mmCIF file with all atom_site columns, C-alpha atoms in Angstrom:
data_model
loop_
_atom_site.group_PDB
_atom_site.id
_atom_site.type_symbol
_atom_site.label_atom_id
_atom_site.label_alt_id
_atom_site.label_comp_id
_atom_site.label_asym_id
_atom_site.label_entity_id
_atom_site.label_seq_id
_atom_site.pdbx_PDB_ins_code
_atom_site.Cartn_x
_atom_site.Cartn_y
_atom_site.Cartn_z
_atom_site.occupancy
_atom_site.B_iso_or_equiv
_atom_site.pdbx_formal_charge
_atom_site.auth_seq_id
_atom_site.auth_comp_id
_atom_site.auth_asym_id
_atom_site.auth_atom_id
_atom_site.pdbx_PDB_model_num
ATOM 1   C CA . MET A 1 1   ? 118.955 204.771 97.090  1.00 58.00 ? 1   MET A CA 1
ATOM 2   C CA . ILE A 1 2   ? 116.254 205.289 94.455  1.00 73.00 ? 2   ILE A CA 1
ATOM 3   C CA . ASP A 1 3   ? 112.815 206.151 95.846  1.00 78.00 ? 3   ASP A CA 1
ATOM 4   C CA . HIS A 1 4   ? 110.873 205.819 92.595  1.00 87.00 ? 4   HIS A CA 1
ATOM 5   C CA . VAL A 1 5   ? 111.212 205.820 88.823  1.00 90.00 ? 5   VAL A CA 1
ATOM 6   C CA . SER A 1 6   ? 108.949 207.178 86.105  1.00 89.00 ? 6   SER A CA 1
ATOM 7   C CA . ILE A 1 7   ? 109.036 206.160 82.454  1.00 90.00 ? 7   ILE A CA 1
ATOM 8   C CA . GLY A 1 8   ? 107.384 207.692 79.426  1.00 88.00 ? 8   GLY A CA 1
ATOM 9   C CA . VAL A 1 9   ? 104.985 205.562 77.405  1.00 90.00 ? 9   VAL A CA 1
ATOM 10  C CA . SER A 1 10  ? 103.529 206.216 73.974  1.00 87.00 ? 10  SER A CA 1
ATOM 11  C CA . ASN A 1 11  ? 100.001 204.994 74.809  1.00 91.00 ? 11  ASN A CA 1
ATOM 12  C CA . LEU A 1 12  ? 98.836  205.033 78.441  1.00 94.00 ? 12  LEU A CA 1
ATOM 13  C CA . ALA A 1 13  ? 95.904  202.631 77.963  1.00 95.00 ? 13  ALA A CA 1
ATOM 14  C CA . ASP A 1 14  ? 98.010  199.982 76.185  1.00 94.00 ? 14  ASP A CA 1
ATOM 15  C CA . SER A 1 15  ? 100.871 200.350 78.642  1.00 95.00 ? 15  SER A CA 1
ATOM 16  C CA . ALA A 1 16  ? 98.505  200.216 81.633  1.00 97.00 ? 16  ALA A CA 1
ATOM 17  C CA . GLU A 1 17  ? 97.083  196.904 80.395  1.00 97.00 ? 17  GLU A CA 1
ATOM 18  C CA . PHE A 1 18  ? 100.635 195.590 79.975  1.00 97.00 ? 18  PHE A CA 1
ATOM 19  C CA . TYR A 1 19  ? 101.912 196.779 83.381  1.00 97.00 ? 19  TYR A CA 1
ATOM 20  C CA . ASP A 1 20  ? 98.730  195.854 85.291  1.00 98.00 ? 20  ASP A CA 1
ATOM 21  C CA . ALA A 1 21  ? 99.321  192.217 84.357  1.00 97.00 ? 21  ALA A CA 1
ATOM 22  C CA . ALA A 1 22  ? 103.131 192.103 84.190  1.00 97.00 ? 22  ALA A CA 1
ATOM 23  C CA . LEU A 1 23  ? 103.682 193.915 87.486  1.00 97.00 ? 23  LEU A CA 1
ATOM 24  C CA . GLY A 1 24  ? 100.762 191.980 88.977  1.00 97.00 ? 24  GLY A CA 1
ATOM 25  C CA . ALA A 1 25  ? 102.843 188.832 88.365  1.00 95.00 ? 25  ALA A CA 1
ATOM 26  C CA . LEU A 1 26  ? 105.371 190.354 90.791  1.00 95.00 ? 26  LEU A CA 1
ATOM 27  C CA . GLY A 1 27  ? 102.730 191.166 93.401  1.00 95.00 ? 27  GLY A CA 1
ATOM 28  C CA . MET A 1 28  ? 102.596 194.878 92.549  1.00 96.00 ? 28  MET A CA 1
ATOM 29  C CA . ARG A 1 29  ? 99.399  196.831 91.993  1.00 97.00 ? 29  ARG A CA 1
ATOM 30  C CA . ARG A 1 30  ? 98.163  200.277 91.030  1.00 97.00 ? 30  ARG A CA 1
ATOM 31  C CA . HIS A 1 31  ? 98.334  202.741 93.905  1.00 95.00 ? 31  HIS A CA 1
ATOM 32  C CA . LEU A 1 32  ? 97.594  206.065 92.299  1.00 93.00 ? 32  LEU A CA 1
ATOM 33  C CA . GLU A 1 33  ? 96.161  207.405 89.070  1.00 94.00 ? 33  GLU A CA 1
ATOM 34  C CA . LEU A 1 34  ? 96.688  210.993 87.997  1.00 91.00 ? 34  LEU A CA 1
ATOM 35  C CA . PRO A 1 35  ? 96.053  212.636 84.626  1.00 89.00 ? 35  PRO A CA 1
ATOM 36  C CA . ALA A 1 36  ? 98.129  210.704 82.065  1.00 91.00 ? 36  ALA A CA 1
ATOM 37  C CA . THR A 1 37  ? 100.016 208.932 84.903  1.00 94.00 ? 37  THR A CA 1
ATOM 38  C CA . ILE A 1 38  ? 99.714  205.662 86.861  1.00 97.00 ? 38  ILE A CA 1
ATOM 39  C CA . GLY A 1 39  ? 101.811 204.640 89.887  1.00 96.00 ? 39  GLY A CA 1
ATOM 40  C CA . TYR A 1 40  ? 102.507 200.982 90.772  1.00 97.00 ? 40  TYR A CA 1
ATOM 41  C CA . GLY A 1 41  ? 104.242 199.261 93.655  1.00 95.00 ? 41  GLY A CA 1
ATOM 42  C CA . TYR A 1 42  ? 104.009 196.859 96.572  1.00 93.00 ? 42  TYR A CA 1
ATOM 43  C CA . ASP A 1 43  ? 102.924 199.085 99.457  1.00 93.00 ? 43  ASP A CA 1
ATOM 44  C CA . ARG A 1 44  ? 103.164 202.465 97.672  1.00 93.00 ? 44  ARG A CA 1
ATOM 45  C CA . ALA A 1 45  ? 103.762 203.797 94.168  1.00 94.00 ? 45  ALA A CA 1
ATOM 46  C CA . THR A 1 46  ? 107.429 203.415 93.259  1.00 94.00 ? 46  THR A CA 1
ATOM 47  C CA . PHE A 1 47  ? 107.162 202.679 89.520  1.00 94.00 ? 47  PHE A CA 1
ATOM 48  C CA . TRP A 1 48  ? 105.293 205.219 87.409  1.00 94.00 ? 48  TRP A CA 1
ATOM 49  C CA . ILE A 1 49  ? 104.205 205.291 83.788  1.00 94.00 ? 49  ILE A CA 1
ATOM 50  C CA . ARG A 1 50  ? 103.318 208.584 82.146  1.00 92.00 ? 50  ARG A CA 1
ATOM 51  C CA . GLU A 1 51  ? 102.056 209.243 78.660  1.00 90.00 ? 51  GLU A CA 1
ATOM 52  C CA . SER A 1 52  ? 104.955 210.982 76.997  1.00 82.00 ? 52  SER A CA 1
ATOM 53  C CA . GLU A 1 53  ? 104.762 214.056 74.838  1.00 72.00 ? 53  GLU A CA 1
ATOM 54  C CA . ASN A 1 54  ? 108.289 213.360 73.586  1.00 65.00 ? 54  ASN A CA 1
ATOM 55  C CA . LYS A 1 55  ? 107.806 212.058 70.066  1.00 55.00 ? 55  LYS A CA 1
ATOM 56  C CA . GLY A 1 56  ? 111.572 211.623 69.647  1.00 52.00 ? 56  GLY A CA 1
ATOM 57  C CA . PHE A 1 57  ? 111.691 208.472 71.785  1.00 56.00 ? 57  PHE A CA 1
ATOM 58  C CA . SER A 1 58  ? 113.735 205.631 70.271  1.00 62.00 ? 58  SER A CA 1
ATOM 59  C CA . PRO A 1 59  ? 112.457 202.233 71.447  1.00 60.00 ? 59  PRO A CA 1
ATOM 60  C CA . GLY A 1 60  ? 115.056 199.974 72.997  1.00 57.00 ? 60  GLY A CA 1
ATOM 61  C CA . LEU A 1 61  ? 117.679 202.659 73.415  1.00 55.00 ? 61  LEU A CA 1
ATOM 62  C CA . GLY A 1 62  ? 118.743 204.731 76.357  1.00 62.00 ? 62  GLY A CA 1
ATOM 63  C CA . LEU A 1 63  ? 116.511 203.489 79.167  1.00 74.00 ? 63  LEU A CA 1
ATOM 64  C CA . HIS A 1 64  ? 116.732 200.254 81.128  1.00 80.00 ? 64  HIS A CA 1
ATOM 65  C CA . VAL A 1 65  ? 114.687 199.745 84.288  1.00 86.00 ? 65  VAL A CA 1
ATOM 66  C CA . GLY A 1 66  ? 115.493 196.896 86.698  1.00 89.00 ? 66  GLY A CA 1
ATOM 67  C CA . LEU A 1 67  ? 112.734 195.731 89.053  1.00 92.00 ? 67  LEU A CA 1
ATOM 68  C CA . ALA A 1 68  ? 113.181 193.402 92.025  1.00 91.00 ? 68  ALA A CA 1
ATOM 69  C CA . ALA A 1 69  ? 111.170 190.187 92.119  1.00 93.00 ? 69  ALA A CA 1
ATOM 70  C CA . PRO A 1 70  ? 110.361 188.123 95.223  1.00 92.00 ? 70  PRO A CA 1
ATOM 71  C CA . SER A 1 71  ? 111.287 184.786 93.615  1.00 93.00 ? 71  SER A CA 1
ATOM 72  C CA . PRO A 1 72  ? 112.565 183.136 90.435  1.00 95.00 ? 72  PRO A CA 1
ATOM 73  C CA . GLU A 1 73  ? 108.981 181.992 89.816  1.00 95.00 ? 73  GLU A CA 1
ATOM 74  C CA . ALA A 1 74  ? 107.846 185.626 89.836  1.00 95.00 ? 74  ALA A CA 1
ATOM 75  C CA . VAL A 1 75  ? 110.572 186.442 87.274  1.00 96.00 ? 75  VAL A CA 1
ATOM 76  C CA . ASP A 1 76  ? 109.275 183.613 85.082  1.00 97.00 ? 76  ASP A CA 1
ATOM 77  C CA . ALA A 1 77  ? 105.655 184.788 85.481  1.00 97.00 ? 77  ALA A CA 1
ATOM 78  C CA . PHE A 1 78  ? 106.504 188.415 84.663  1.00 96.00 ? 78  PHE A CA 1
ATOM 79  C CA . HIS A 1 79  ? 108.342 187.363 81.507  1.00 98.00 ? 79  HIS A CA 1
ATOM 80  C CA . ALA A 1 80  ? 105.534 185.064 80.346  1.00 98.00 ? 80  ALA A CA 1
ATOM 81  C CA . VAL A 1 81  ? 102.805 187.651 80.994  1.00 97.00 ? 81  VAL A CA 1
ATOM 82  C CA . ALA A 1 82  ? 104.825 190.423 79.362  1.00 97.00 ? 82  ALA A CA 1
ATOM 83  C CA . LEU A 1 83  ? 105.321 188.382 76.177  1.00 97.00 ? 83  LEU A CA 1
ATOM 84  C CA . ALA A 1 84  ? 101.660 187.333 76.111  1.00 97.00 ? 84  ALA A CA 1
ATOM 85  C CA . LEU A 1 85  ? 100.674 191.022 76.190  1.00 95.00 ? 85  LEU A CA 1
ATOM 86  C CA . GLY A 1 86  ? 102.884 192.048 73.279  1.00 93.00 ? 86  GLY A CA 1
ATOM 87  C CA . GLY A 1 87  ? 106.184 192.678 75.028  1.00 95.00 ? 87  GLY A CA 1
ATOM 88  C CA . ARG A 1 88  ? 109.281 191.634 73.093  1.00 94.00 ? 88  ARG A CA 1
ATOM 89  C CA . ASP A 1 89  ? 111.815 189.230 74.541  1.00 96.00 ? 89  ASP A CA 1
ATOM 90  C CA . ALA A 1 90  ? 115.161 190.810 75.390  1.00 93.00 ? 90  ALA A CA 1
ATOM 91  C CA . GLY A 1 91  ? 116.553 187.872 77.395  1.00 95.00 ? 91  GLY A CA 1
ATOM 92  C CA . PRO A 1 92  ? 114.731 184.809 78.744  1.00 97.00 ? 92  PRO A CA 1
ATOM 93  C CA . PRO A 1 93  ? 114.466 183.988 82.453  1.00 97.00 ? 93  PRO A CA 1
ATOM 94  C CA . GLY A 1 94  ? 117.481 182.316 83.944  1.00 96.00 ? 94  GLY A CA 1
ATOM 95  C CA . PRO A 1 95  ? 120.601 182.605 86.056  1.00 95.00 ? 95  PRO A CA 1
ATOM 96  C CA . ARG A 1 96  ? 123.076 185.328 85.122  1.00 91.00 ? 96  ARG A CA 1
ATOM 97  C CA . PRO A 1 97  ? 126.292 184.184 86.889  1.00 90.00 ? 97  PRO A CA 1
ATOM 98  C CA . GLU A 1 98  ? 128.229 186.871 85.031  1.00 90.00 ? 98  GLU A CA 1
ATOM 99  C CA . TYR A 1 99  ? 126.382 189.410 87.248  1.00 85.00 ? 99  TYR A CA 1
ATOM 100 C CA . SER A 1 100 ? 126.536 187.458 90.531  1.00 87.00 ? 100 SER A CA 1
ATOM 101 C CA . ASP A 1 101 ? 126.136 183.923 91.864  1.00 91.00 ? 101 ASP A CA 1
ATOM 102 C CA . ASP A 1 102 ? 122.585 184.542 93.130  1.00 92.00 ? 102 ASP A CA 1
ATOM 103 C CA . TYR A 1 103 ? 121.252 186.520 90.143  1.00 92.00 ? 103 TYR A CA 1
ATOM 104 C CA . TYR A 1 104 ? 118.144 185.232 88.324  1.00 95.00 ? 104 TYR A CA 1
ATOM 105 C CA . GLY A 1 105 ? 116.576 187.590 85.804  1.00 95.00 ? 105 GLY A CA 1
ATOM 106 C CA . ALA A 1 106 ? 114.671 188.178 82.586  1.00 97.00 ? 106 ALA A CA 1
ATOM 107 C CA . PHE A 1 107 ? 114.432 191.077 80.133  1.00 94.00 ? 107 PHE A CA 1
ATOM 108 C CA . VAL A 1 108 ? 111.603 192.417 77.949  1.00 95.00 ? 108 VAL A CA 1
ATOM 109 C CA . PHE A 1 109 ? 110.827 195.491 75.889  1.00 92.00 ? 109 PHE A CA 1
ATOM 110 C CA . ASP A 1 110 ? 107.478 197.024 76.918  1.00 92.00 ? 110 ASP A CA 1
ATOM 111 C CA . PRO A 1 111 ? 104.941 198.287 74.317  1.00 90.00 ? 111 PRO A CA 1
ATOM 112 C CA . THR A 1 112 ? 106.795 201.610 74.023  1.00 86.00 ? 112 THR A CA 1
ATOM 113 C CA . GLY A 1 113 ? 110.203 199.950 73.731  1.00 87.00 ? 113 GLY A CA 1
ATOM 114 C CA . THR A 1 114 ? 111.595 200.515 77.227  1.00 88.00 ? 114 THR A CA 1
ATOM 115 C CA . LYS A 1 115 ? 113.859 197.682 78.336  1.00 89.00 ? 115 LYS A CA 1
ATOM 116 C CA . VAL A 1 116 ? 112.525 196.262 81.593  1.00 92.00 ? 116 VAL A CA 1
ATOM 117 C CA . GLU A 1 117 ? 114.501 193.747 83.622  1.00 93.00 ? 117 GLU A CA 1
ATOM 118 C CA . VAL A 1 118 ? 113.127 191.734 86.513  1.00 94.00 ? 118 VAL A CA 1
ATOM 119 C CA . VAL A 1 119 ? 115.612 190.153 88.902  1.00 94.00 ? 119 VAL A CA 1
ATOM 120 C CA . CYS A 1 120 ? 115.596 187.971 91.990  1.00 94.00 ? 120 CYS A CA 1
ATOM 121 C CA . ARG A 1 121 ? 118.744 187.870 94.103  1.00 90.00 ? 121 ARG A CA 1
ATOM 122 C CA . GLY A 1 122 ? 119.271 185.179 96.709  1.00 80.00 ? 122 GLY A CA 1
ATOM 123 C CA . ASP A 1 123 ? 116.815 184.174 99.402  1.00 61.00 ? 123 ASP A CA 1
ATOM 124 C CA . ALA A 1 124 ? 115.771 187.611 100.672 1.00 49.00 ? 124 ALA A CA 1
ATOM 125 C CA . PRO A 1 125 ? 112.044 187.957 99.902  1.00 54.00 ? 125 PRO A CA 1
ATOM 126 C CA . LEU A 1 126 ? 110.536 191.359 99.187  1.00 53.00 ? 126 LEU A CA 1
ATOM 127 C CA . VAL A 1 127 ? 107.875 192.819 101.421 1.00 47.00 ? 127 VAL A CA 1
ATOM 128 C CA . ALA A 1 128 ? 104.666 192.652 99.398  1.00 46.00 ? 128 ALA A CA 1
#
């Protein structure tokens, strides 16, 4: 249903370093760079970061992005890389049976404060 998502970041260079590594742990890479904007994805840009002019942003509130991971190990790797690069833990990797029987996820706040979730569901691998 959703083709792509774009989030505002307070510092493009810092956020690019964070997302290069954290999304790289999921097998994603940069696909396109535009002024103040970078697009990431598997085979095309589906997740975008853009330096925000909105100075009224409140970290941790109002925006939650959920990204699909190809495996529980990729969820673990994303979480570890994100924390190593200054992300804040918002929920460690693990099963979330309250969501569904095959749900394995982790949560972090990125350098701007956006809550990013990474989830693997069942045995269906993603096309990388």
